Amino acid sequence: MKCLQIRVENFRNIDCAEVEFVPEVNLFYGNNAQGKTNLLEAVFYGTIGKSFRDNHDKNLIKFGEELFSIHLEYTSDQENARTQTVDFRVMDKKKQILHNGVYVRKLSDFVGDFRTVLFCPNHLSLIKEGPAERRDFLDMAISQLYPNYLKALQKYSKILQQRNKLLRDAKENREKYRDILNQTLEIWSDQLAAEGAVISFYRWIYIQKIDVHVRNVFMVMMEGNERTEVSYSPSFGQKVLEQVVSELEKPDETDQRRFQAVKTAFLQKVEDLYKKQFKEAKEREIGAGTTLYGAHKDDMVVLLNNREARLFASQGQQRSLALAIKIGEGEISKQVTGEYPIFLFDDVLSELDHTRKEYLLRHIEGKQVIMTSCEPDVVQNRDIRIWHVEQGTYRLEE
Ligand code: ATP
Ligand code: MG
């Protein structure tokens, strides 16, 4: 997959900019606070209709303006692939999306078509950060590959909000909300369990793929024989998960019929587990005024030599593991969709030591990269296009 061009208007500090990319390395360099990350953020926005550093679209609109727009042109790596376009026009609470000029009703109908893998300095602390960061990573990566995942996530978050509101109300005034609690809590719980099971399924299969890639990448990158293991940790516990999946076949995506059978069996079992958990936790949840179990409490656990890397690995090892996870994300995208996504590096090369930087550069050879840096010579490559960035403008270097 290649990004050919972007046109941006009223996005962050960018008034109006048009940039054509080369299929190899595209470098944007300049001083701090000039608009390097802003441009990368605009490309990334085209992937999932959301920024990677702000959940509120409003903050992305240029100060004093009403809306921003992003126009992207991209193409698949297949022979004779046609150029595709996506347009986002975003106001405070409204988002319009056009794919190849045709209005897209739901974001989930588009997401997955224009795929990127983002590396930013934050990602290097993916291991030592909390579970929320790891869930964000999973959500961004899995949404691009499985549209049903994004749909389930969106529904889950709406149901969770309603359920939490009910629990909060009941905590404050049990008498007043007794009837509504009796009538609706179970309905919310069942819906949350159903969507949560879908999320769990995709996280479970995705993390198994991550595990394989991290093992390979880490071995080569670190030239050692340290053992890594990445596993899914749902709120009902890893032991229970192991029991559930021990009764299932391995999910094989090359055989859709069997894959669907594994998925159905997994969903049934896990939905029941969530329902049981909600039933048992009812009083505790009312006492807490919030939902204590479910997919919004998931984590991805990384072990190094059988010990939890978050607690025991050195800072350097944690960064290598994080890098291996992000490289794995690109590999999985290739495996599932047949082509590499576009790699976006936000100031990440300068954060890496020589070994890791060399490994990463070797790895991305032949793939499209859009990167930012304060220095123009952060990477030596003969097929590189370099822009100087100043106050939201992008000037091509001769
Ligand atoms: P660094 O090297 O420090 O990472 P950068 O070139 O990547 O710098 P950006 O993150 O792209 O910098 O931000 C550039 C500028 O955009 C900042 O000065 C910031 O104040 C400004 N900015 C952020 N949001 C908006 C907005 N909504 N409207 C106008 N300007 C904004
Ligand atoms: Mg920046």
GROMACS .gro file of C-alpha atoms and ligand atoms in nm:
model
  430
    1MET     CA    1   0.000   0.000   0.000
    2LYS     CA    2   0.133   0.345  -0.090
    3CYS     CA    3   0.020   0.693  -0.001
    4LEU     CA    4   0.051   0.914  -0.308
    5GLN     CA    5  -0.064   1.251  -0.190
    6ILE     CA    6  -0.224   1.447   0.091
    7ARG     CA    7  -0.406   1.778   0.088
    8VAL     CA    8  -0.484   1.935   0.423
    9GLU     CA    9  -0.681   2.244   0.516
   10ASN     CA   10  -0.722   2.411   0.854
   11PHE     CA   11  -0.572   2.117   1.039
   12ARG     CA   12  -0.374   2.214   1.354
   13ASN     CA   13  -0.122   2.482   1.246
   14ILE     CA   14  -0.160   2.393   0.878
   15ASP     CA   15  -0.352   2.652   0.683
   16CYS     CA   16  -0.339   2.471   0.355
   17ALA     CA   17  -0.080   2.218   0.236
   18GLU     CA   18  -0.037   1.973  -0.046
   19VAL     CA   19   0.232   1.708  -0.040
   20GLU     CA   20   0.318   1.434  -0.289
   21PHE     CA   21   0.494   1.131  -0.146
   22VAL     CA   22   0.749   0.896  -0.302
   23PRO     CA   23   0.703   0.521  -0.260
   24GLU     CA   24   1.020   0.499  -0.048
   25VAL     CA   25   1.130   0.730   0.232
   26ASN     CA   26   0.968   1.070   0.290
   27LEU     CA   27   1.136   1.284   0.552
   28PHE     CA   28   0.991   1.599   0.712
   29TYR     CA   29   1.246   1.789   0.915
   30GLY     CA   30   1.253   2.121   1.093
   31ASN     CA   31   1.267   2.289   1.431
   32ASN     CA   32   1.030   2.210   1.716
   33ALA     CA   33   0.664   2.312   1.694
   34GLN     CA   34   0.664   2.373   1.318
   35GLY     CA   35   0.407   2.114   1.208
   36LYS     CA   36   0.601   1.793   1.144
   37THR     CA   37   0.389   1.572   1.366
   38ASN     CA   38   0.077   1.757   1.254
   39LEU     CA   39   0.125   1.634   0.898
   40LEU     CA   40   0.186   1.277   1.014
   41GLU     CA   41  -0.120   1.306   1.235
   42ALA     CA   42  -0.326   1.406   0.929
   43VAL     CA   43  -0.206   1.098   0.736
   44PHE     CA   44  -0.284   0.879   1.037
   45TYR     CA   45  -0.628   1.039   1.071
   46GLY     CA   46  -0.705   0.892   0.729
   47THR     CA   47  -0.649   0.544   0.870
   48ILE     CA   48  -0.903   0.534   1.151
   49GLY     CA   49  -1.075   0.873   1.147
   50LYS     CA   50  -0.913   0.968   1.475
   51SER     CA   51  -0.592   1.129   1.593
   52PHE     CA   52  -0.333   0.924   1.780
   53ARG     CA   53  -0.273   1.199   2.034
   54ASP     CA   54  -0.614   1.356   2.093
   55ASN     CA   55  -0.957   1.198   2.122
   56HIS     CA   56  -1.137   1.521   2.041
   57ASP     CA   57  -1.170   1.620   1.675
   58LYS     CA   58  -1.242   1.977   1.788
   59ASN     CA   59  -0.881   2.021   1.900
   60LEU     CA   60  -0.753   1.932   1.554
   61ILE     CA   61  -0.934   2.222   1.385
   62LYS     CA   62  -0.704   2.517   1.328
   63PHE     CA   63  -0.761   2.779   1.598
   64GLY     CA   64  -1.036   3.019   1.491
   65GLU     CA   65  -1.169   2.794   1.212
   66GLU     CA   66  -1.489   2.587   1.190
   67LEU     CA   67  -1.373   2.270   1.016
   68PHE     CA   68  -1.073   2.090   0.877
   69SER     CA   69  -1.043   1.873   0.572
   70ILE     CA   70  -0.801   1.598   0.470
   71HIS     CA   71  -0.782   1.455   0.120
   72LEU     CA   72  -0.568   1.145   0.069
   73GLU     CA   73  -0.475   0.961  -0.248
   74TYR     CA   74  -0.341   0.610  -0.214
   75THR     CA   75  -0.302   0.289  -0.403
   76SER     CA   76  -0.259  -0.078  -0.346
   77ASP     CA   77   0.068  -0.252  -0.441
   78GLN     CA   78  -0.112  -0.484  -0.681
   79GLU     CA   79  -0.043  -0.447  -1.050
   80ASN     CA   80  -0.273  -0.203  -1.232
   81ALA     CA   81  -0.427  -0.093  -0.902
   82ARG     CA   82  -0.625   0.227  -0.942
   83THR     CA   83  -0.574   0.539  -0.735
   84GLN     CA   84  -0.821   0.566  -0.451
   85THR     CA   85  -0.921   0.871  -0.255
   86VAL     CA   86  -1.062   0.941   0.086
   87ASP     CA   87  -1.187   1.277   0.207
   88PHE     CA   88  -1.257   1.376   0.564
   89ARG     CA   89  -1.444   1.699   0.643
   90VAL     CA   90  -1.462   1.738   1.015
   91MET     CA   91  -1.652   1.986   1.230
   92ASP     CA   92  -1.679   1.995   1.607
   93LYS     CA   93  -1.932   1.711   1.633
   94LYS     CA   94  -1.975   1.605   1.275
   95LYS     CA   95  -1.761   1.400   1.044
   96GLN     CA   96  -1.815   1.354   0.672
   97ILE     CA   97  -1.626   1.081   0.488
   98LEU     CA   98  -1.611   1.024   0.114
   99HIS     CA   99  -1.441   0.719  -0.030
  100ASN     CA  100  -1.366   0.755  -0.401
  101GLY     CA  101  -1.609   1.044  -0.403
  102VAL     CA  102  -1.895   0.842  -0.251
  103TYR     CA  103  -2.036   0.934   0.088
  104VAL     CA  104  -1.955   0.673   0.357
  105ARG     CA  105  -2.227   0.633   0.618
  106LYS     CA  106  -2.024   0.472   0.895
  107LEU     CA  107  -1.656   0.502   0.978
  108SER     CA  108  -1.635   0.124   1.012
  109ASP     CA  109  -1.735   0.093   0.643
  110PHE     CA  110  -1.412   0.267   0.546
  111VAL     CA  111  -1.156   0.176   0.812
  112GLY     CA  112  -0.923  -0.096   0.691
  113ASP     CA  113  -0.888   0.039   0.340
  114PHE     CA  114  -0.602   0.282   0.406
  115ARG     CA  115  -0.362   0.115   0.646
  116THR     CA  116  -0.069   0.254   0.843
  117VAL     CA  117   0.157   0.150   1.129
  118LEU     CA  118   0.256   0.437   1.351
  119PHE     CA  119   0.576   0.445   1.558
  120CYS     CA  120   0.612   0.731   1.801
  121PRO     CA  121   0.829   0.779   2.109
  122ASN     CA  122   0.531   0.687   2.330
  123HIS     CA  123   0.519   0.345   2.173
  124LEU     CA  124   0.865   0.273   2.301
  125SER     CA  125   0.715   0.273   2.650
  126LEU     CA  126   0.431   0.041   2.552
  127ILE     CA  127   0.562  -0.224   2.792
  128LYS     CA  128   0.605  -0.008   3.097
  129GLU     CA  129   0.286   0.197   3.052
  130GLY     CA  130  -0.051   0.087   3.190
  131PRO     CA  131  -0.304  -0.149   3.026
  132ALA     CA  132  -0.496   0.142   2.867
  133GLU     CA  133  -0.202   0.218   2.635
  134ARG     CA  134  -0.176  -0.147   2.536
  135ARG     CA  135  -0.551  -0.163   2.467
  136ASP     CA  136  -0.519   0.151   2.251
  137PHE     CA  137  -0.242  -0.018   2.057
  138LEU     CA  138  -0.456  -0.328   2.005
  139ASP     CA  139  -0.761  -0.125   1.905
  140MET     CA  140  -0.576   0.077   1.642
  141ALA     CA  141  -0.404  -0.229   1.498
  142ILE     CA  142  -0.696  -0.472   1.500
  143SER     CA  143  -0.955  -0.220   1.375
  144GLN     CA  144  -0.761  -0.184   1.051
  145LEU     CA  145  -0.773  -0.557   0.984
  146TYR     CA  146  -1.116  -0.668   1.102
  147PRO     CA  147  -1.413  -0.430   1.044
  148ASN     CA  148  -1.625  -0.637   1.285
  149TYR     CA  149  -1.382  -0.552   1.562
  150LEU     CA  150  -1.428  -0.179   1.518
  151LYS     CA  151  -1.807  -0.219   1.504
  152ALA     CA  152  -1.803  -0.417   1.829
  153LEU     CA  153  -1.573  -0.161   1.993
  154GLN     CA  154  -1.803   0.126   1.900
  155LYS     CA  155  -2.112  -0.055   2.030
  156TYR     CA  156  -1.928  -0.169   2.343
  157SER     CA  157  -1.824   0.183   2.434
  158LYS     CA  158  -2.184   0.315   2.399
  159ILE     CA  159  -2.330   0.030   2.608
  160LEU     CA  160  -2.058   0.073   2.870
  161GLN     CA  161  -2.140   0.443   2.903
  162GLN     CA  162  -2.510   0.366   2.963
  163ARG     CA  163  -2.436   0.084   3.202
  164ASN     CA  164  -2.191   0.297   3.400
  165LYS     CA  165  -2.445   0.580   3.421
  166LEU     CA  166  -2.704   0.340   3.563
  167LEU     CA  167  -2.456   0.202   3.817
  168ARG     CA  168  -2.351   0.554   3.917
  169ASP     CA  169  -2.714   0.660   3.963
  170ALA     CA  170  -2.789   0.346   4.164
  171LYS     CA  171  -2.487   0.405   4.384
  172GLU     CA  172  -2.604   0.756   4.465
  173ASN     CA  173  -2.969   0.670   4.526
  174ARG     CA  174  -3.056   0.302   4.535
  175GLU     CA  175  -3.422   0.360   4.628
  176LYS     CA  176  -3.492   0.601   4.346
  177TYR     CA  177  -3.331   0.381   4.082
  178ARG     CA  178  -3.437   0.041   4.218
  179ASP     CA  179  -3.698  -0.031   3.949
  180ILE     CA  180  -3.492   0.085   3.657
  181LEU     CA  181  -3.194  -0.107   3.793
  182ASN     CA  182  -3.398  -0.427   3.816
  183GLN     CA  183  -3.543  -0.377   3.471
  184THR     CA  184  -3.238  -0.272   3.274
  185LEU     CA  185  -2.908  -0.372   3.437
  186GLU     CA  186  -2.931  -0.726   3.307
  187ILE     CA  187  -3.015  -0.604   2.956
  188TRP     CA  188  -2.706  -0.382   2.952
  189SER     CA  189  -2.499  -0.666   3.096
  190ASP     CA  190  -2.610  -0.908   2.824
  191GLN     CA  191  -2.536  -0.658   2.549
  192LEU     CA  192  -2.198  -0.575   2.699
  193ALA     CA  193  -2.119  -0.946   2.728
  194ALA     CA  194  -2.206  -1.005   2.361
  195GLU     CA  195  -1.992  -0.720   2.225
  196GLY     CA  196  -1.716  -0.792   2.480
  197ALA     CA  197  -1.693  -1.149   2.354
  198VAL     CA  198  -1.637  -1.026   1.996
  199ILE     CA  199  -1.362  -0.790   2.115
  200SER     CA  200  -1.203  -1.069   2.317
  201PHE     CA  201  -1.206  -1.304   2.020
  202TYR     CA  202  -1.016  -1.068   1.793
  203ARG     CA  203  -0.773  -0.967   2.069
  204TRP     CA  204  -0.708  -1.332   2.141
  205ILE     CA  205  -0.626  -1.422   1.778
  206TYR     CA  206  -0.430  -1.100   1.722
  207ILE     CA  207  -0.212  -1.142   2.030
  208GLN     CA  208  -0.126  -1.497   1.923
  209LYS     CA  209   0.011  -1.351   1.599
  210ILE     CA  210   0.199  -1.079   1.789
  211ASP     CA  211   0.354  -1.348   2.007
  212VAL     CA  212   0.502  -1.528   1.704
  213HIS     CA  213   0.643  -1.210   1.549
  214VAL     CA  214   0.786  -1.068   1.869
  215ARG     CA  215   0.967  -1.396   1.931
  216ASN     CA  216   1.126  -1.386   1.584
  217VAL     CA  217   1.205  -1.014   1.575
  218PHE     CA  218   1.344  -1.002   1.927
  219MET     CA  219   1.574  -1.300   1.867
  220VAL     CA  220   1.726  -1.146   1.556
  221MET     CA  221   1.737  -0.790   1.687
  222MET     CA  222   1.898  -0.884   2.016
  223GLU     CA  223   2.113  -1.164   1.868
  224GLY     CA  224   2.046  -1.367   2.177
  225ASN     CA  225   1.834  -1.655   2.288
  226GLU     CA  226   1.611  -1.480   2.533
  227ARG     CA  227   1.260  -1.612   2.543
  228THR     CA  228   0.961  -1.387   2.493
  229GLU     CA  229   0.594  -1.460   2.531
  230VAL     CA  230   0.302  -1.230   2.462
  231SER     CA  231  -0.042  -1.332   2.581
  232TYR     CA  232  -0.396  -1.204   2.617
  233SER     CA  233  -0.515  -1.128   2.967
  234PRO     CA  234  -0.895  -1.084   2.990
  235SER     CA  235  -1.078  -0.973   3.305
  236PHE     CA  236  -1.202  -1.327   3.369
  237GLY     CA  237  -0.842  -1.445   3.402
  238GLN     CA  238  -0.580  -1.615   3.186
  239LYS     CA  239  -0.639  -1.955   3.348
  240VAL     CA  240  -1.009  -1.951   3.256
  241LEU     CA  241  -0.920  -1.838   2.904
  242GLU     CA  242  -0.677  -2.127   2.871
  243GLN     CA  243  -0.952  -2.370   2.970
  244VAL     CA  244  -1.192  -2.220   2.718
  245VAL     CA  245  -0.951  -2.227   2.427
  246SER     CA  246  -0.809  -2.570   2.509
  247GLU     CA  247  -1.142  -2.709   2.389
  248LEU     CA  248  -1.120  -2.521   2.058
  249GLU     CA  249  -0.939  -2.584   1.733
  250LYS     CA  250  -0.661  -2.343   1.635
  251PRO     CA  251  -0.821  -2.054   1.444
  252ASP     CA  252  -0.701  -2.092   1.086
  253GLU     CA  253  -0.792  -1.791   0.875
  254THR     CA  254  -0.713  -1.964   0.548
  255ASP     CA  255  -1.016  -2.185   0.602
  256GLN     CA  256  -1.307  -1.946   0.656
  257ARG     CA  257  -1.563  -2.214   0.740
  258ARG     CA  258  -1.352  -2.360   1.020
  259PHE     CA  259  -1.247  -2.016   1.136
  260GLN     CA  260  -1.613  -1.918   1.173
  261ALA     CA  261  -1.682  -2.236   1.369
  262VAL     CA  262  -1.402  -2.156   1.616
  263LYS     CA  263  -1.526  -1.798   1.642
  264THR     CA  264  -1.884  -1.907   1.717
  265ALA     CA  265  -1.771  -2.150   1.985
  266PHE     CA  266  -1.542  -1.890   2.143
  267LEU     CA  267  -1.816  -1.623   2.144
  268GLN     CA  268  -2.065  -1.852   2.310
  269LYS     CA  269  -1.832  -1.952   2.589
  270VAL     CA  270  -1.687  -1.607   2.654
  271GLU     CA  271  -2.025  -1.433   2.640
  272ASP     CA  272  -2.143  -1.672   2.913
  273LEU     CA  273  -1.831  -1.603   3.117
  274TYR     CA  274  -1.892  -1.228   3.104
  275LYS     CA  275  -2.259  -1.273   3.195
  276LYS     CA  276  -2.164  -1.487   3.491
  277GLN     CA  277  -1.906  -1.231   3.601
  278PHE     CA  278  -2.162  -0.946   3.585
  279LYS     CA  279  -2.416  -1.150   3.784
  280GLU     CA  280  -2.168  -1.230   4.057
  281ALA     CA  281  -2.034  -0.877   4.074
  282LYS     CA  282  -2.370  -0.697   4.081
  283GLU     CA  283  -2.350  -0.565   4.436
  284ARG     CA  284  -1.981  -0.479   4.403
  285GLU     CA  285  -2.047  -0.290   4.081
  286ILE     CA  286  -2.332  -0.092   4.235
  287GLY     CA  287  -2.109  -0.017   4.531
  288ALA     CA  288  -1.835   0.106   4.298
  289GLY     CA  289  -2.080   0.284   4.068
  290THR     CA  290  -1.902   0.150   3.762
  291THR     CA  291  -1.845  -0.161   3.547
  292LEU     CA  292  -1.561  -0.357   3.704
  293TYR     CA  293  -1.522  -0.637   3.450
  294GLY     CA  294  -1.520  -0.666   3.075
  295ALA     CA  295  -1.310  -0.597   2.767
  296HIS     CA  296  -1.233  -0.242   2.885
  297LYS     CA  297  -1.019  -0.403   3.158
  298ASP     CA  298  -0.817  -0.628   2.924
  299ASP     CA  299  -0.443  -0.633   2.907
  300MET     CA  300  -0.169  -0.781   2.692
  301VAL     CA  301   0.101  -0.940   2.906
  302VAL     CA  302   0.459  -0.958   2.783
  303LEU     CA  303   0.702  -1.201   2.941
  304LEU     CA  304   1.078  -1.201   2.901
  305ASN     CA  305   1.246  -1.521   3.014
  306ASN     CA  306   0.923  -1.619   3.191
  307ARG     CA  307   0.902  -1.299   3.396
  308GLU     CA  308   0.669  -1.006   3.338
  309ALA     CA  309   0.870  -0.758   3.127
  310ARG     CA  310   0.681  -0.460   3.272
  311LEU     CA  311   0.823  -0.537   3.615
  312PHE     CA  312   1.154  -0.708   3.550
  313ALA     CA  313   1.297  -0.620   3.208
  314SER     CA  314   1.556  -0.343   3.178
  315GLN     CA  315   1.460  -0.019   3.008
  316GLY     CA  316   1.655  -0.120   2.696
  317GLN     CA  317   1.488  -0.461   2.686
  318GLN     CA  318   1.146  -0.299   2.729
  319ARG     CA  319   1.213  -0.068   2.437
  320SER     CA  320   1.332  -0.357   2.219
  321LEU     CA  321   1.019  -0.552   2.303
  322ALA     CA  322   0.801  -0.253   2.220
  323LEU     CA  323   0.981  -0.208   1.890
  324ALA     CA  324   0.937  -0.579   1.816
  325ILE     CA  325   0.564  -0.546   1.883
  326LYS     CA  326   0.532  -0.253   1.639
  327ILE     CA  327   0.735  -0.436   1.374
  328GLY     CA  328   0.509  -0.735   1.434
  329GLU     CA  329   0.207  -0.511   1.374
  330GLY     CA  330   0.336  -0.433   1.024
  331GLU     CA  331   0.407  -0.799   0.952
  332ILE     CA  332   0.060  -0.908   1.065
  333SER     CA  333  -0.100  -0.642   0.849
  334LYS     CA  334   0.092  -0.786   0.552
  335GLN     CA  335  -0.009  -1.139   0.647
  336VAL     CA  336  -0.379  -1.060   0.676
  337THR     CA  337  -0.420  -0.814   0.386
  338GLY     CA  338  -0.146  -0.927   0.148
  339GLU     CA  339   0.050  -0.601   0.151
  340TYR     CA  340   0.257  -0.388   0.383
  341PRO     CA  341   0.092  -0.083   0.538
  342ILE     CA  342   0.252   0.261   0.525
  343PHE     CA  343   0.501   0.316   0.806
  344LEU     CA  344   0.475   0.645   0.995
  345PHE     CA  345   0.771   0.732   1.219
  346ASP     CA  346   0.727   1.032   1.443
  347ASP     CA  347   1.070   1.134   1.563
  348VAL     CA  348   1.145   0.778   1.651
  349LEU     CA  349   1.487   0.711   1.494
  350SER     CA  350   1.663   0.964   1.714
  351GLU     CA  351   1.525   0.778   2.018
  352LEU     CA  352   1.688   0.448   1.923
  353ASP     CA  353   2.041   0.329   1.984
  354HIS     CA  354   2.258   0.216   1.692
  355THR     CA  355   2.161  -0.155   1.696
  356ARG     CA  356   1.789  -0.096   1.715
  357LYS     CA  357   1.796   0.185   1.460
  358GLU     CA  358   1.991  -0.029   1.211
  359TYR     CA  359   1.753  -0.316   1.262
  360LEU     CA  360   1.451  -0.097   1.203
  361LEU     CA  361   1.602   0.062   0.892
  362ARG     CA  362   1.687  -0.279   0.746
  363HIS     CA  363   1.339  -0.395   0.821
  364ILE     CA  364   1.163  -0.111   0.638
  365GLU     CA  365   1.374  -0.137   0.322
  366GLY     CA  366   1.147  -0.139   0.019
  367LYS     CA  367   0.845  -0.019   0.218
  368GLN     CA  368   0.695   0.328   0.219
  369VAL     CA  369   0.791   0.538   0.518
  370ILE     CA  370   0.679   0.886   0.614
  371MET     CA  371   0.897   1.017   0.895
  372THR     CA  372   0.965   1.329   1.097
  373SER     CA  373   1.288   1.443   1.255
  374CYS     CA  374   1.459   1.759   1.375
  375GLU     CA  375   1.763   1.667   1.162
  376PRO     CA  376   1.772   1.632   0.780
  377ASP     CA  377   2.036   1.357   0.789
  378VAL     CA  378   1.873   1.112   1.027
  379VAL     CA  379   1.867   0.848   0.755
  380GLN     CA  380   2.085   0.776   0.452
  381ASN     CA  381   1.885   0.651   0.160
  382ARG     CA  382   1.919   0.725  -0.206
  383ASP     CA  383   1.544   0.714  -0.267
  384ILE     CA  384   1.455   0.976  -0.013
  385ARG     CA  385   1.242   1.284  -0.054
  386ILE     CA  386   1.308   1.557   0.199
  387TRP     CA  387   1.085   1.847   0.304
  388HIS     CA  388   1.173   2.134   0.529
  389VAL     CA  389   0.890   2.221   0.765
  390GLU     CA  390   0.831   2.573   0.890
  391GLN     CA  391   0.517   2.711   1.051
  392GLY     CA  392   0.281   2.467   0.890
  393THR     CA  393   0.434   2.489   0.543
  394TYR     CA  394   0.623   2.213   0.362
  395ARG     CA  395   0.903   2.302   0.120
  396LEU     CA  396   1.061   2.033  -0.095
  397GLU     CA  397   1.442   2.027  -0.079
  398GLU     CA  398   1.621   2.011  -0.414
  399ATP     P1  399   0.842   1.877   1.764
  399ATP     O1  400   0.974   1.871   1.693
  399ATP     O2  401   0.852   1.954   1.890
  399ATP     O3  402   0.776   1.748   1.779
  399ATP     P2  403   0.652   1.943   1.551
  399ATP     O4  404   0.706   2.013   1.431
  399ATP     O5  405   0.626   1.799   1.538
  399ATP     O6  406   0.750   1.972   1.672
  399ATP     P3  407   0.369   1.977   1.587
  399ATP     O7  408   0.333   1.883   1.693
  399ATP     O8  409   0.342   1.938   1.447
  399ATP     O9  410   0.522   2.020   1.600
  399ATP    O10  411   0.294   2.114   1.626
  399ATP     C1  412   0.318   2.236   1.565
  399ATP     C2  413   0.236   2.348   1.626
  399ATP    O11  414   0.097   2.326   1.605
  399ATP     C3  415   0.249   2.372   1.776
  399ATP    O12  416   0.311   2.496   1.796
  399ATP     C4  417   0.108   2.376   1.828
  399ATP    O13  418   0.084   2.481   1.919
  399ATP     C5  419   0.028   2.400   1.703
  399ATP     N1  420  -0.113   2.357   1.713
  399ATP     C6  421  -0.163   2.248   1.776
  399ATP     N2  422  -0.296   2.241   1.761
  399ATP     C7  423  -0.332   2.350   1.689
  399ATP     C8  424  -0.458   2.399   1.642
  399ATP     N3  425  -0.573   2.335   1.666
  399ATP     N4  426  -0.457   2.513   1.570
  399ATP     C9  427  -0.340   2.580   1.544
  399ATP     N5  428  -0.221   2.538   1.587
  399ATP    C10  429  -0.216   2.425   1.658
  400MG      MG  430   0.663   1.637   1.666
   0.00000   0.00000   0.00000
